[in-house]
Amino acid sequence: MKKVSLILAIVFGLFNIAEAQTETVPASGSGDCLTSKKGCKILPESGDYAFGIDATPIFNLIGNLTKINSGTTFTDPSSFNFMDGTNSIYAKYFVDESTAYRGKIRIMVNNTKDVEFVNDVTSTSIPPLQVKDVESSFSTGIVLGGGLEKRKGKTRLQGFYGGEALLFYSTNSTKYTYGNALSPTSPVRTNIFDPAMDGVISDKSGKTFGIGARAFAGIEYFFTPKIALGGEFGWGINFNTTGKGVMESEEWNFTDGDVKKITTETAGGSMLDIDTDNFGGSIYLIFHF
Protein backbone atom coordinates (compact mmCIF):
# COMPACT_ATOMS: atom_id res chain seq x y z
CA MET A 1 0.00 0.00 0.00
CA LYS A 2 2.84 2.37 0.84
CA LYS A 3 4.48 1.64 -2.51
CA VAL A 4 1.21 2.46 -4.30
CA SER A 5 0.99 5.75 -2.37
CA LEU A 6 4.56 6.63 -3.35
CA ILE A 7 3.91 5.91 -7.03
CA LEU A 8 0.68 7.94 -6.97
CA ALA A 9 2.50 10.87 -5.33
CA ILE A 10 5.17 10.82 -8.03
CA VAL A 11 2.58 10.53 -10.80
CA PHE A 12 0.55 13.45 -9.43
CA GLY A 13 3.75 15.48 -9.15
CA LEU A 14 4.57 14.82 -12.80
CA PHE A 15 0.99 15.66 -13.74
CA ASN A 16 1.28 19.06 -12.05
CA ILE A 17 4.57 19.73 -13.85
CA ALA A 18 2.94 18.88 -17.16
CA GLU A 19 -0.12 21.02 -16.51
CA ALA A 20 2.14 23.98 -15.69
CA GLN A 21 3.39 23.91 -19.28
CA THR A 22 1.23 25.81 -21.76
CA GLU A 23 0.14 23.59 -24.64
CA THR A 24 -0.86 24.81 -28.09
CA VAL A 25 -2.28 23.12 -31.17
CA PRO A 26 -1.17 24.90 -34.37
CA ALA A 27 -4.04 25.91 -36.62
CA SER A 28 -2.08 25.05 -39.75
CA GLY A 29 -0.47 21.77 -40.73
CA SER A 30 -1.56 18.30 -41.74
CA GLY A 31 -3.06 17.43 -38.36
CA ASP A 32 -3.19 18.06 -34.66
CA CYS A 33 0.18 18.53 -33.03
CA LEU A 34 0.46 18.83 -29.27
CA THR A 35 3.29 21.20 -28.33
CA SER A 36 4.73 22.88 -25.26
CA LYS A 37 4.80 26.66 -24.80
CA LYS A 38 8.28 26.63 -26.35
CA GLY A 39 6.94 24.93 -29.46
CA CYS A 40 8.45 21.50 -28.75
CA LYS A 41 6.39 18.56 -29.93
CA ILE A 42 5.27 16.51 -26.95
CA LEU A 43 4.16 13.24 -28.55
CA PRO A 44 6.28 10.82 -30.64
CA GLU A 45 6.09 11.11 -34.41
CA SER A 46 7.08 9.15 -37.50
CA GLY A 47 10.79 8.31 -37.56
CA ASP A 48 11.30 8.72 -33.82
CA TYR A 49 13.34 6.26 -31.80
CA ALA A 50 12.59 5.55 -28.16
CA PHE A 51 14.68 4.13 -25.34
CA GLY A 52 13.19 3.03 -22.04
CA ILE A 53 14.28 1.62 -18.69
CA ASP A 54 12.42 -0.25 -15.98
CA ALA A 55 11.52 2.33 -13.32
CA THR A 56 10.74 -0.17 -10.54
CA PRO A 57 14.30 0.02 -9.11
CA ILE A 58 13.97 3.82 -9.04
CA PHE A 59 10.78 3.62 -6.99
CA ASN A 60 12.46 1.07 -4.71
CA LEU A 61 15.43 3.43 -4.23
CA ILE A 62 13.16 6.36 -3.41
CA GLY A 63 11.26 4.13 -1.01
CA ASN A 64 14.45 3.13 0.77
CA LEU A 65 15.78 6.70 0.94
CA THR A 66 12.54 7.99 2.44
CA LYS A 67 12.27 4.98 4.78
CA ILE A 68 8.73 4.55 3.58
CA ASN A 69 8.61 1.06 5.08
CA SER A 70 9.72 2.23 8.53
CA GLY A 71 13.35 1.29 8.02
CA THR A 72 12.76 -2.06 6.35
CA THR A 73 13.72 -2.85 2.77
CA PHE A 74 11.32 -1.43 0.21
CA THR A 75 10.19 -4.60 -1.54
CA ASP A 76 9.23 -5.09 -5.17
CA PRO A 77 6.10 -7.27 -5.50
CA SER A 78 7.05 -8.47 -8.97
CA SER A 79 8.66 -11.89 -9.12
CA PHE A 80 11.00 -12.78 -11.98
CA ASN A 81 9.24 -14.03 -15.09
CA PHE A 82 10.92 -13.72 -18.45
CA MET A 83 7.56 -12.79 -20.00
CA ASP A 84 7.43 -9.53 -18.07
CA GLY A 85 9.72 -6.53 -18.45
CA THR A 86 11.40 -6.53 -15.06
CA ASN A 87 14.94 -5.09 -15.34
CA SER A 88 14.69 -4.96 -19.13
CA ILE A 89 15.79 -2.24 -21.54
CA TYR A 90 13.14 -1.15 -24.05
CA ALA A 91 13.51 0.30 -27.55
CA LYS A 92 10.97 1.44 -30.14
CA TYR A 93 10.93 2.76 -33.69
CA PHE A 94 7.87 4.72 -34.79
CA VAL A 95 6.67 3.96 -38.31
CA ASP A 96 4.06 6.66 -37.82
CA GLU A 97 2.40 8.45 -34.91
CA SER A 98 0.22 5.44 -34.07
CA THR A 99 2.47 2.47 -34.96
CA ALA A 100 5.81 1.38 -33.55
CA TYR A 101 8.11 -1.62 -33.72
CA ARG A 102 9.37 -2.48 -30.26
CA GLY A 103 12.11 -4.60 -28.77
CA LYS A 104 13.45 -5.48 -25.34
CA ILE A 105 16.63 -7.00 -23.99
CA ARG A 106 17.82 -8.20 -20.62
CA ILE A 107 21.32 -9.60 -20.03
CA MET A 108 21.95 -10.83 -16.50
CA VAL A 109 25.25 -12.21 -15.18
CA ASN A 110 25.49 -13.04 -11.49
CA ASN A 111 28.57 -14.29 -9.66
CA THR A 112 28.34 -14.66 -5.87
CA LYS A 113 30.61 -16.13 -3.22
CA ASP A 114 29.62 -17.12 0.31
CA VAL A 115 32.31 -17.91 2.90
CA GLU A 116 31.54 -19.64 6.19
CA PHE A 117 33.81 -20.68 9.06
CA VAL A 118 33.49 -24.28 10.30
CA ASN A 119 35.35 -26.26 12.96
CA ASP A 120 38.56 -27.97 11.92
CA VAL A 121 37.83 -31.68 12.44
CA THR A 122 41.50 -32.36 13.19
CA SER A 123 41.77 -29.64 15.84
CA THR A 124 42.28 -30.73 19.46
CA SER A 125 42.23 -27.24 20.95
CA ILE A 126 39.33 -25.75 22.89
CA PRO A 127 37.66 -23.97 21.28
CA PRO A 128 38.60 -25.79 18.05
CA LEU A 129 40.41 -24.03 15.24
CA GLN A 130 38.33 -23.02 12.26
CA VAL A 131 38.65 -23.41 8.50
CA LYS A 132 36.74 -21.89 5.57
CA ASP A 133 34.04 -23.48 3.42
CA VAL A 134 33.21 -21.56 0.24
CA GLU A 135 30.15 -21.62 -2.00
CA SER A 136 30.58 -20.00 -5.45
CA SER A 137 27.50 -19.54 -7.64
CA PHE A 138 27.37 -18.35 -11.24
CA SER A 139 24.25 -17.74 -13.31
CA THR A 140 23.31 -16.05 -16.57
CA GLY A 141 20.00 -15.01 -18.08
CA ILE A 142 19.26 -13.49 -21.47
CA VAL A 143 15.88 -12.28 -22.71
CA LEU A 144 15.24 -10.97 -26.23
CA GLY A 145 11.87 -9.76 -27.47
CA GLY A 146 10.30 -7.97 -30.40
CA GLY A 147 6.81 -6.99 -31.52
CA LEU A 148 4.37 -4.46 -32.93
CA GLU A 149 2.63 -1.71 -30.97
CA LYS A 150 -0.45 0.34 -31.90
CA ARG A 151 -1.26 3.61 -30.12
CA LYS A 152 -4.39 5.68 -29.45
CA GLY A 153 -4.85 9.19 -28.12
CA LYS A 154 -4.14 12.83 -29.00
CA THR A 155 -3.35 14.14 -25.51
CA ARG A 156 -0.45 13.60 -23.13
CA LEU A 157 -2.13 10.39 -22.00
CA GLN A 158 -1.56 7.70 -24.64
CA GLY A 159 -2.99 4.19 -24.70
CA PHE A 160 -1.31 1.33 -26.56
CA TYR A 161 -1.73 -2.36 -27.31
CA GLY A 162 -0.08 -5.05 -29.41
CA GLY A 163 1.80 -8.33 -29.39
CA GLU A 164 5.38 -9.56 -29.14
CA ALA A 165 7.50 -12.72 -29.22
CA LEU A 166 10.28 -13.54 -26.74
CA LEU A 167 13.32 -15.81 -26.44
CA PHE A 168 14.98 -16.80 -23.16
CA TYR A 169 18.23 -18.54 -22.21
CA SER A 170 19.77 -19.23 -18.80
CA THR A 171 22.47 -21.28 -17.07
CA ASN A 172 23.27 -21.93 -13.43
CA SER A 173 26.16 -23.62 -11.64
CA THR A 174 27.46 -23.87 -8.07
CA LYS A 175 30.85 -25.00 -6.75
CA TYR A 176 31.85 -25.87 -3.19
CA THR A 177 35.30 -25.94 -1.62
CA TYR A 178 35.79 -27.37 1.86
CA GLY A 179 38.36 -26.51 4.50
CA ASN A 180 38.33 -30.04 5.94
CA ALA A 181 40.00 -32.79 3.93
CA LEU A 182 38.42 -36.23 3.58
CA SER A 183 39.95 -39.00 5.68
CA PRO A 184 39.00 -42.33 7.33
CA THR A 185 37.83 -40.39 10.39
CA SER A 186 35.96 -37.83 8.26
CA PRO A 187 34.69 -39.86 5.26
CA VAL A 188 31.91 -37.46 4.18
CA ARG A 189 31.88 -33.68 4.16
CA THR A 190 28.98 -31.75 5.67
CA ASN A 191 27.67 -28.93 3.46
CA ILE A 192 26.94 -25.99 5.75
CA PHE A 193 25.22 -24.09 2.92
CA ASP A 194 22.71 -26.83 2.03
CA PRO A 195 22.41 -30.10 4.00
CA ALA A 196 20.95 -31.78 0.91
CA MET A 197 24.27 -31.14 -0.87
CA ASP A 198 26.59 -32.95 1.60
CA GLY A 199 29.82 -33.91 -0.16
CA VAL A 200 28.95 -32.10 -3.40
CA ILE A 201 31.81 -30.16 -5.00
CA SER A 202 30.05 -29.08 -8.21
CA ASP A 203 26.43 -28.79 -9.31
CA LYS A 204 25.84 -27.64 -12.89
CA SER A 205 22.24 -27.41 -14.04
CA GLY A 206 21.23 -28.03 -17.62
CA LYS A 207 20.82 -25.08 -19.96
CA THR A 208 17.32 -23.61 -20.11
CA PHE A 209 15.76 -22.35 -23.33
CA GLY A 210 12.39 -20.65 -23.59
CA ILE A 211 10.06 -19.17 -26.19
CA GLY A 212 6.96 -17.12 -25.62
CA ALA A 213 4.33 -14.86 -27.12
CA ARG A 214 2.23 -12.28 -25.34
CA ALA A 215 -0.44 -9.67 -25.92
CA PHE A 216 -0.08 -6.42 -24.02
CA ALA A 217 -1.89 -3.18 -23.27
CA GLY A 218 -0.87 -0.12 -21.31
CA ILE A 219 -0.67 3.64 -20.98
CA GLU A 220 2.02 6.32 -21.19
CA TYR A 221 1.83 9.84 -19.81
CA PHE A 222 4.09 12.48 -21.41
CA PHE A 223 4.90 14.77 -18.50
CA THR A 224 7.39 16.70 -20.65
CA PRO A 225 8.13 16.72 -24.42
CA LYS A 226 9.14 13.25 -25.66
CA ILE A 227 9.58 11.81 -22.12
CA ALA A 228 6.89 9.58 -20.64
CA LEU A 229 6.14 7.46 -17.61
CA GLY A 230 4.41 4.26 -18.67
CA GLY A 231 3.07 0.97 -17.48
CA GLU A 232 1.66 -2.16 -19.06
CA PHE A 233 0.07 -5.52 -18.34
CA GLY A 234 0.07 -8.59 -20.54
CA TRP A 235 -1.24 -12.08 -21.13
CA GLY A 236 0.83 -14.74 -22.82
CA ILE A 237 2.07 -18.26 -23.26
CA ASN A 238 5.63 -19.50 -22.75
CA PHE A 239 7.41 -22.82 -22.98
CA ASN A 240 10.70 -23.58 -21.18
CA THR A 241 12.86 -26.66 -21.48
CA THR A 242 15.88 -27.52 -19.32
CA GLY A 243 18.51 -30.06 -20.33
CA LYS A 244 20.26 -32.60 -18.12
CA GLY A 245 22.80 -31.39 -15.61
CA VAL A 246 25.85 -32.88 -13.88
CA MET A 247 26.59 -33.12 -10.16
CA GLU A 248 30.00 -34.12 -8.77
CA SER A 249 30.62 -35.19 -5.19
CA GLU A 250 33.47 -36.68 -3.16
CA GLU A 251 33.67 -39.25 -0.36
CA TRP A 252 36.33 -41.37 1.26
CA ASN A 253 36.95 -44.76 -0.40
CA PHE A 254 37.90 -47.19 2.38
CA THR A 255 38.82 -49.94 -0.12
CA ASP A 256 41.42 -47.88 -1.97
CA GLY A 257 42.28 -45.62 0.95
CA ASP A 258 41.74 -42.53 -1.17
CA VAL A 259 39.17 -39.93 -2.16
CA LYS A 260 36.47 -41.20 -4.53
CA LYS A 261 34.79 -38.81 -6.98
CA ILE A 262 31.19 -39.57 -7.96
CA THR A 263 29.54 -38.05 -11.04
CA THR A 264 25.74 -38.04 -11.20
CA GLU A 265 23.53 -36.93 -14.05
CA THR A 266 20.61 -34.76 -12.95
CA ALA A 267 17.31 -34.75 -14.82
CA GLY A 268 16.03 -31.78 -16.80
CA GLY A 269 12.42 -30.85 -17.43
CA SER A 270 10.01 -28.56 -19.21
CA MET A 271 7.20 -26.16 -18.41
CA LEU A 272 4.25 -24.74 -20.33
CA ASP A 273 2.68 -21.66 -18.79
CA ILE A 274 -0.31 -19.54 -19.84
CA ASP A 275 -0.98 -16.61 -17.56
CA THR A 276 -1.15 -12.87 -17.06
CA ASP A 277 2.15 -11.15 -16.36
CA ASN A 278 3.37 -7.97 -14.70
CA PHE A 279 0.61 -8.31 -12.11
CA GLY A 280 2.95 -6.63 -9.61
CA GLY A 281 3.12 -3.71 -12.03
CA SER A 282 5.72 -2.82 -14.65
CA ILE A 283 6.51 0.90 -14.52
CA TYR A 284 9.08 2.40 -16.89
CA LEU A 285 10.52 5.68 -18.14
CA ILE A 286 10.84 6.10 -21.89
CA PHE A 287 12.68 8.78 -23.89
CA HIS A 288 12.00 9.67 -27.55
CA PHE A 289 14.38 11.36 -29.97
CSV table of C-alpha atoms in Angstrom, one decimal:
chain,number,residue,atom,x,y,z
A,1,MET,CA,0.0,0.0,0.0
A,2,LYS,CA,2.8,2.4,0.8
A,3,LYS,CA,4.5,1.6,-2.5
A,4,VAL,CA,1.2,2.5,-4.3
A,5,SER,CA,1.0,5.7,-2.4
A,6,LEU,CA,4.6,6.6,-3.3
A,7,ILE,CA,3.9,5.9,-7.0
A,8,LEU,CA,0.7,7.9,-7.0
A,9,ALA,CA,2.5,10.9,-5.3
A,10,ILE,CA,5.2,10.8,-8.0
A,11,VAL,CA,2.6,10.5,-10.8
A,12,PHE,CA,0.6,13.4,-9.4
A,13,GLY,CA,3.8,15.5,-9.2
A,14,LEU,CA,4.6,14.8,-12.8
A,15,PHE,CA,1.0,15.7,-13.7
A,16,ASN,CA,1.3,19.1,-12.1
A,17,ILE,CA,4.6,19.7,-13.8
A,18,ALA,CA,2.9,18.9,-17.2
A,19,GLU,CA,-0.1,21.0,-16.5
A,20,ALA,CA,2.1,24.0,-15.7
A,21,GLN,CA,3.4,23.9,-19.3
A,22,THR,CA,1.2,25.8,-21.8
A,23,GLU,CA,0.1,23.6,-24.6
A,24,THR,CA,-0.9,24.8,-28.1
A,25,VAL,CA,-2.3,23.1,-31.2
A,26,PRO,CA,-1.2,24.9,-34.4
A,27,ALA,CA,-4.0,25.9,-36.6
A,28,SER,CA,-2.1,25.0,-39.8
A,29,GLY,CA,-0.5,21.8,-40.7
A,30,SER,CA,-1.6,18.3,-41.7
A,31,GLY,CA,-3.1,17.4,-38.4
A,32,ASP,CA,-3.2,18.1,-34.7
A,33,CYS,CA,0.2,18.5,-33.0
A,34,LEU,CA,0.5,18.8,-29.3
A,35,THR,CA,3.3,21.2,-28.3
A,36,SER,CA,4.7,22.9,-25.3
A,37,LYS,CA,4.8,26.7,-24.8
A,38,LYS,CA,8.3,26.6,-26.3
A,39,GLY,CA,6.9,24.9,-29.5
A,40,CYS,CA,8.4,21.5,-28.7
A,41,LYS,CA,6.4,18.6,-29.9
A,42,ILE,CA,5.3,16.5,-27.0
A,43,LEU,CA,4.2,13.2,-28.5
A,44,PRO,CA,6.3,10.8,-30.6
A,45,GLU,CA,6.1,11.1,-34.4
A,46,SER,CA,7.1,9.1,-37.5
A,47,GLY,CA,10.8,8.3,-37.6
A,48,ASP,CA,11.3,8.7,-33.8
A,49,TYR,CA,13.3,6.3,-31.8
A,50,ALA,CA,12.6,5.5,-28.2
A,51,PHE,CA,14.7,4.1,-25.3
A,52,GLY,CA,13.2,3.0,-22.0
A,53,ILE,CA,14.3,1.6,-18.7
A,54,ASP,CA,12.4,-0.2,-16.0
A,55,ALA,CA,11.5,2.3,-13.3
A,56,THR,CA,10.7,-0.2,-10.5
A,57,PRO,CA,14.3,0.0,-9.1
A,58,ILE,CA,14.0,3.8,-9.0
A,59,PHE,CA,10.8,3.6,-7.0
A,60,ASN,CA,12.5,1.1,-4.7
A,61,LEU,CA,15.4,3.4,-4.2
A,62,ILE,CA,13.2,6.4,-3.4
A,63,GLY,CA,11.3,4.1,-1.0
A,64,ASN,CA,14.5,3.1,0.8
A,65,LEU,CA,15.8,6.7,0.9
A,66,THR,CA,12.5,8.0,2.4
A,67,LYS,CA,12.3,5.0,4.8
A,68,ILE,CA,8.7,4.6,3.6
A,69,ASN,CA,8.6,1.1,5.1
A,70,SER,CA,9.7,2.2,8.5
A,71,GLY,CA,13.4,1.3,8.0
A,72,THR,CA,12.8,-2.1,6.4
A,73,THR,CA,13.7,-2.9,2.8
A,74,PHE,CA,11.3,-1.4,0.2
A,75,THR,CA,10.2,-4.6,-1.5
A,76,ASP,CA,9.2,-5.1,-5.2
A,77,PRO,CA,6.1,-7.3,-5.5
A,78,SER,CA,7.0,-8.5,-9.0
A,79,SER,CA,8.7,-11.9,-9.1
A,80,PHE,CA,11.0,-12.8,-12.0
A,81,ASN,CA,9.2,-14.0,-15.1
A,82,PHE,CA,10.9,-13.7,-18.4
A,83,MET,CA,7.6,-12.8,-20.0
A,84,ASP,CA,7.4,-9.5,-18.1
A,85,GLY,CA,9.7,-6.5,-18.4
A,86,THR,CA,11.4,-6.5,-15.1
A,87,ASN,CA,14.9,-5.1,-15.3
A,88,SER,CA,14.7,-5.0,-19.1
A,89,ILE,CA,15.8,-2.2,-21.5
A,90,TYR,CA,13.1,-1.1,-24.0
A,91,ALA,CA,13.5,0.3,-27.5
A,92,LYS,CA,11.0,1.4,-30.1
A,93,TYR,CA,10.9,2.8,-33.7
A,94,PHE,CA,7.9,4.7,-34.8
A,95,VAL,CA,6.7,4.0,-38.3
A,96,ASP,CA,4.1,6.7,-37.8
A,97,GLU,CA,2.4,8.5,-34.9
A,98,SER,CA,0.2,5.4,-34.1
A,99,THR,CA,2.5,2.5,-35.0
A,100,ALA,CA,5.8,1.4,-33.6
A,101,TYR,CA,8.1,-1.6,-33.7
A,102,ARG,CA,9.4,-2.5,-30.3
A,103,GLY,CA,12.1,-4.6,-28.8
A,104,LYS,CA,13.4,-5.5,-25.3
A,105,ILE,CA,16.6,-7.0,-24.0
A,106,ARG,CA,17.8,-8.2,-20.6
A,107,ILE,CA,21.3,-9.6,-20.0
A,108,MET,CA,22.0,-10.8,-16.5
A,109,VAL,CA,25.3,-12.2,-15.2
A,110,ASN,CA,25.5,-13.0,-11.5
A,111,ASN,CA,28.6,-14.3,-9.7
A,112,THR,CA,28.3,-14.7,-5.9
A,113,LYS,CA,30.6,-16.1,-3.2
A,114,ASP,CA,29.6,-17.1,0.3
A,115,VAL,CA,32.3,-17.9,2.9
A,116,GLU,CA,31.5,-19.6,6.2
A,117,PHE,CA,33.8,-20.7,9.1
A,118,VAL,CA,33.5,-24.3,10.3
A,119,ASN,CA,35.3,-26.3,13.0
A,120,ASP,CA,38.6,-28.0,11.9
A,121,VAL,CA,37.8,-31.7,12.4
A,122,THR,CA,41.5,-32.4,13.2
A,123,SER,CA,41.8,-29.6,15.8
A,124,THR,CA,42.3,-30.7,19.5
A,125,SER,CA,42.2,-27.2,21.0
A,126,ILE,CA,39.3,-25.7,22.9
A,127,PRO,CA,37.7,-24.0,21.3
A,128,PRO,CA,38.6,-25.8,18.1
A,129,LEU,CA,40.4,-24.0,15.2
A,130,GLN,CA,38.3,-23.0,12.3
A,131,VAL,CA,38.6,-23.4,8.5
A,132,LYS,CA,36.7,-21.9,5.6
A,133,ASP,CA,34.0,-23.5,3.4
A,134,VAL,CA,33.2,-21.6,0.2
A,135,GLU,CA,30.1,-21.6,-2.0
A,136,SER,CA,30.6,-20.0,-5.5
A,137,SER,CA,27.5,-19.5,-7.6
A,138,PHE,CA,27.4,-18.4,-11.2
A,139,SER,CA,24.3,-17.7,-13.3
A,140,THR,CA,23.3,-16.0,-16.6
A,141,GLY,CA,20.0,-15.0,-18.1
A,142,ILE,CA,19.3,-13.5,-21.5
A,143,VAL,CA,15.9,-12.3,-22.7
A,144,LEU,CA,15.2,-11.0,-26.2
A,145,GLY,CA,11.9,-9.8,-27.5
A,146,GLY,CA,10.3,-8.0,-30.4
A,147,GLY,CA,6.8,-7.0,-31.5
A,148,LEU,CA,4.4,-4.5,-32.9
A,149,GLU,CA,2.6,-1.7,-31.0
A,150,LYS,CA,-0.4,0.3,-31.9
A,151,ARG,CA,-1.3,3.6,-30.1
A,152,LYS,CA,-4.4,5.7,-29.4
A,153,GLY,CA,-4.9,9.2,-28.1
A,154,LYS,CA,-4.1,12.8,-29.0
A,155,THR,CA,-3.4,14.1,-25.5
A,156,ARG,CA,-0.4,13.6,-23.1
A,157,LEU,CA,-2.1,10.4,-22.0
A,158,GLN,CA,-1.6,7.7,-24.6
A,159,GLY,CA,-3.0,4.2,-24.7
A,160,PHE,CA,-1.3,1.3,-26.6
A,161,TYR,CA,-1.7,-2.4,-27.3
A,162,GLY,CA,-0.1,-5.1,-29.4
A,163,GLY,CA,1.8,-8.3,-29.4
A,164,GLU,CA,5.4,-9.6,-29.1
A,165,ALA,CA,7.5,-12.7,-29.2
A,166,LEU,CA,10.3,-13.5,-26.7
A,167,LEU,CA,13.3,-15.8,-26.4
A,168,PHE,CA,15.0,-16.8,-23.2
A,169,TYR,CA,18.2,-18.5,-22.2
A,170,SER,CA,19.8,-19.2,-18.8
A,171,THR,CA,22.5,-21.3,-17.1
A,172,ASN,CA,23.3,-21.9,-13.4
A,173,SER,CA,26.2,-23.6,-11.6
A,174,THR,CA,27.5,-23.9,-8.1
A,175,LYS,CA,30.8,-25.0,-6.8
A,176,TYR,CA,31.9,-25.9,-3.2
A,177,THR,CA,35.3,-25.9,-1.6
A,178,TYR,CA,35.8,-27.4,1.9
A,179,GLY,CA,38.4,-26.5,4.5
A,180,ASN,CA,38.3,-30.0,5.9
A,181,ALA,CA,40.0,-32.8,3.9
A,182,LEU,CA,38.4,-36.2,3.6
A,183,SER,CA,39.9,-39.0,5.7
A,184,PRO,CA,39.0,-42.3,7.3
A,185,THR,CA,37.8,-40.4,10.4
A,186,SER,CA,36.0,-37.8,8.3
A,187,PRO,CA,34.7,-39.9,5.3
A,188,VAL,CA,31.9,-37.5,4.2
A,189,ARG,CA,31.9,-33.7,4.2
A,190,THR,CA,29.0,-31.8,5.7
A,191,ASN,CA,27.7,-28.9,3.5
A,192,ILE,CA,26.9,-26.0,5.8
A,193,PHE,CA,25.2,-24.1,2.9
A,194,ASP,CA,22.7,-26.8,2.0
A,195,PRO,CA,22.4,-30.1,4.0
A,196,ALA,CA,20.9,-31.8,0.9
A,197,MET,CA,24.3,-31.1,-0.9
A,198,ASP,CA,26.6,-32.9,1.6
A,199,GLY,CA,29.8,-33.9,-0.2
A,200,VAL,CA,28.9,-32.1,-3.4
A,201,ILE,CA,31.8,-30.2,-5.0
A,202,SER,CA,30.1,-29.1,-8.2
A,203,ASP,CA,26.4,-28.8,-9.3
A,204,LYS,CA,25.8,-27.6,-12.9
A,205,SER,CA,22.2,-27.4,-14.0
A,206,GLY,CA,21.2,-28.0,-17.6
A,207,LYS,CA,20.8,-25.1,-20.0
A,208,THR,CA,17.3,-23.6,-20.1
A,209,PHE,CA,15.8,-22.3,-23.3
A,210,GLY,CA,12.4,-20.7,-23.6
A,211,ILE,CA,10.1,-19.2,-26.2
A,212,GLY,CA,7.0,-17.1,-25.6
A,213,ALA,CA,4.3,-14.9,-27.1
A,214,ARG,CA,2.2,-12.3,-25.3
A,215,ALA,CA,-0.4,-9.7,-25.9
A,216,PHE,CA,-0.1,-6.4,-24.0
A,217,ALA,CA,-1.9,-3.2,-23.3
A,218,GLY,CA,-0.9,-0.1,-21.3
A,219,ILE,CA,-0.7,3.6,-21.0
A,220,GLU,CA,2.0,6.3,-21.2
A,221,TYR,CA,1.8,9.8,-19.8
A,222,PHE,CA,4.1,12.5,-21.4
A,223,PHE,CA,4.9,14.8,-18.5
A,224,THR,CA,7.4,16.7,-20.7
A,225,PRO,CA,8.1,16.7,-24.4
A,226,LYS,CA,9.1,13.3,-25.7
A,227,ILE,CA,9.6,11.8,-22.1
A,228,ALA,CA,6.9,9.6,-20.6
A,229,LEU,CA,6.1,7.5,-17.6
A,230,GLY,CA,4.4,4.3,-18.7
A,231,GLY,CA,3.1,1.0,-17.5
A,232,GLU,CA,1.7,-2.2,-19.1
A,233,PHE,CA,0.1,-5.5,-18.3
A,234,GLY,CA,0.1,-8.6,-20.5
A,235,TRP,CA,-1.2,-12.1,-21.1
A,236,GLY,CA,0.8,-14.7,-22.8
A,237,ILE,CA,2.1,-18.3,-23.3
A,238,ASN,CA,5.6,-19.5,-22.8
A,239,PHE,CA,7.4,-22.8,-23.0
A,240,ASN,CA,10.7,-23.6,-21.2
A,241,THR,CA,12.9,-26.7,-21.5
A,242,THR,CA,15.9,-27.5,-19.3
A,243,GLY,CA,18.5,-30.1,-20.3
A,244,LYS,CA,20.3,-32.6,-18.1
A,245,GLY,CA,22.8,-31.4,-15.6
A,246,VAL,CA,25.8,-32.9,-13.9
A,247,MET,CA,26.6,-33.1,-10.2
A,248,GLU,CA,30.0,-34.1,-8.8
A,249,SER,CA,30.6,-35.2,-5.2
A,250,GLU,CA,33.5,-36.7,-3.2
A,251,GLU,CA,33.7,-39.2,-0.4
A,252,TRP,CA,36.3,-41.4,1.3
A,253,ASN,CA,37.0,-44.8,-0.4
A,254,PHE,CA,37.9,-47.2,2.4
A,255,THR,CA,38.8,-49.9,-0.1
A,256,ASP,CA,41.4,-47.9,-2.0
A,257,GLY,CA,42.3,-45.6,1.0
A,258,ASP,CA,41.7,-42.5,-1.2
A,259,VAL,CA,39.2,-39.9,-2.2
A,260,LYS,CA,36.5,-41.2,-4.5
A,261,LYS,CA,34.8,-38.8,-7.0
A,262,ILE,CA,31.2,-39.6,-8.0
A,263,THR,CA,29.5,-38.0,-11.0
A,264,THR,CA,25.7,-38.0,-11.2
A,265,GLU,CA,23.5,-36.9,-14.1
A,266,THR,CA,20.6,-34.8,-13.0
A,267,ALA,CA,17.3,-34.7,-14.8
A,268,GLY,CA,16.0,-31.8,-16.8
A,269,GLY,CA,12.4,-30.9,-17.4
A,270,SER,CA,10.0,-28.6,-19.2
A,271,MET,CA,7.2,-26.2,-18.4
A,272,LEU,CA,4.3,-24.7,-20.3
A,273,ASP,CA,2.7,-21.7,-18.8
A,274,ILE,CA,-0.3,-19.5,-19.8
A,275,ASP,CA,-1.0,-16.6,-17.6
A,276,THR,CA,-1.2,-12.9,-17.1
A,277,ASP,CA,2.1,-11.2,-16.4
A,278,ASN,CA,3.4,-8.0,-14.7
A,279,PHE,CA,0.6,-8.3,-12.1
A,280,GLY,CA,2.9,-6.6,-9.6
A,281,GLY,CA,3.1,-3.7,-12.0
A,282,SER,CA,5.7,-2.8,-14.6
A,283,ILE,CA,6.5,0.9,-14.5
A,284,TYR,CA,9.1,2.4,-16.9
A,285,LEU,CA,10.5,5.7,-18.1
A,286,ILE,CA,10.8,6.1,-21.9
A,287,PHE,CA,12.7,8.8,-23.9
A,288,HIS,CA,12.0,9.7,-27.5
A,289,PHE,CA,14.4,11.4,-30.0
